[in-house]
Short mmCIF file of C-alpha atoms in Angstrom, two decimals:
data_model
loop_
_atom_site.label_atom_id
_atom_site.label_comp_id
_atom_site.label_asym_id
_atom_site.label_seq_id
_atom_site.Cartn_x
_atom_site.Cartn_y
_atom_site.Cartn_z
CA MET A 1 -77.61 -82.61 26.52
CA GLU A 2 -76.58 -86.26 26.94
CA GLU A 3 -79.70 -87.33 25.30
CA ILE A 4 -78.76 -85.94 21.92
CA GLU A 5 -77.34 -88.38 19.45
CA ASP A 6 -74.04 -87.99 18.19
CA CYS A 7 -74.07 -88.30 14.51
CA ARG A 8 -70.67 -87.49 13.71
CA LYS A 9 -68.99 -90.17 11.61
CA LYS A 10 -65.30 -89.54 13.31
CA LYS A 11 -65.27 -89.19 17.22
CA SER A 12 -64.25 -85.78 18.30
CA THR A 13 -62.06 -84.88 21.59
CA TYR A 14 -65.10 -83.10 22.34
CA ALA A 15 -68.21 -84.70 23.81
CA ILE A 16 -71.68 -83.24 21.78
CA ALA A 17 -72.49 -81.97 25.22
CA GLU A 18 -69.28 -79.67 25.46
CA LEU A 19 -69.92 -78.36 21.98
CA LEU A 20 -73.29 -77.56 22.31
CA THR A 21 -72.74 -75.37 25.57
CA ALA A 22 -69.95 -73.66 23.66
CA CYS A 23 -72.33 -72.71 21.27
CA LEU A 24 -75.10 -71.77 23.08
CA ALA A 25 -72.55 -69.45 25.43
CA MET A 26 -71.29 -68.04 21.98
CA PHE A 27 -74.76 -67.05 21.16
CA LEU A 28 -75.67 -65.78 24.72
CA PHE A 29 -72.60 -63.67 25.07
CA LYS A 30 -72.51 -62.22 21.24
CA ALA A 31 -69.33 -63.93 20.44
CA GLU A 32 -67.97 -64.34 17.17
CA SER A 33 -65.65 -67.25 17.59
CA ARG A 34 -64.48 -69.47 20.93
CA ASN A 35 -61.44 -67.63 20.70
CA GLY A 36 -63.73 -64.48 21.08
CA LEU A 37 -65.34 -66.36 23.70
CA ASN A 38 -62.20 -66.90 25.70
CA ASN A 39 -60.90 -63.27 25.32
CA LEU A 40 -64.23 -62.18 26.91
CA ARG A 41 -63.90 -64.19 29.78
CA GLU A 42 -60.65 -62.26 30.90
CA ASP A 43 -63.30 -59.38 31.49
CA LEU A 44 -64.70 -58.82 34.80
CA ARG A 45 -68.24 -57.62 33.81
CA PHE A 46 -68.36 -61.36 31.96
CA GLU A 47 -67.29 -63.16 34.87
CA LYS A 48 -69.81 -60.93 36.87
CA ASN A 49 -72.80 -61.72 34.01
CA LEU A 50 -71.69 -65.65 33.65
CA SER A 51 -72.10 -66.04 37.60
CA ALA A 52 -75.62 -63.98 37.20
CA SER A 53 -76.92 -66.23 34.77
CA LEU A 54 -75.75 -69.64 36.41
#
């Protein structure tokens, strides 16, 4: 992911790789938002599924 060009005009606090990883996780875990993804992380099933996917 580091090879993807960051074409944003202003530099962000987050690296492009971090944003892409968060977007991919939101899609895979069907989270509606980054906050929703954070809330899902507290679920034990989520933790088990995340460990299995890595």
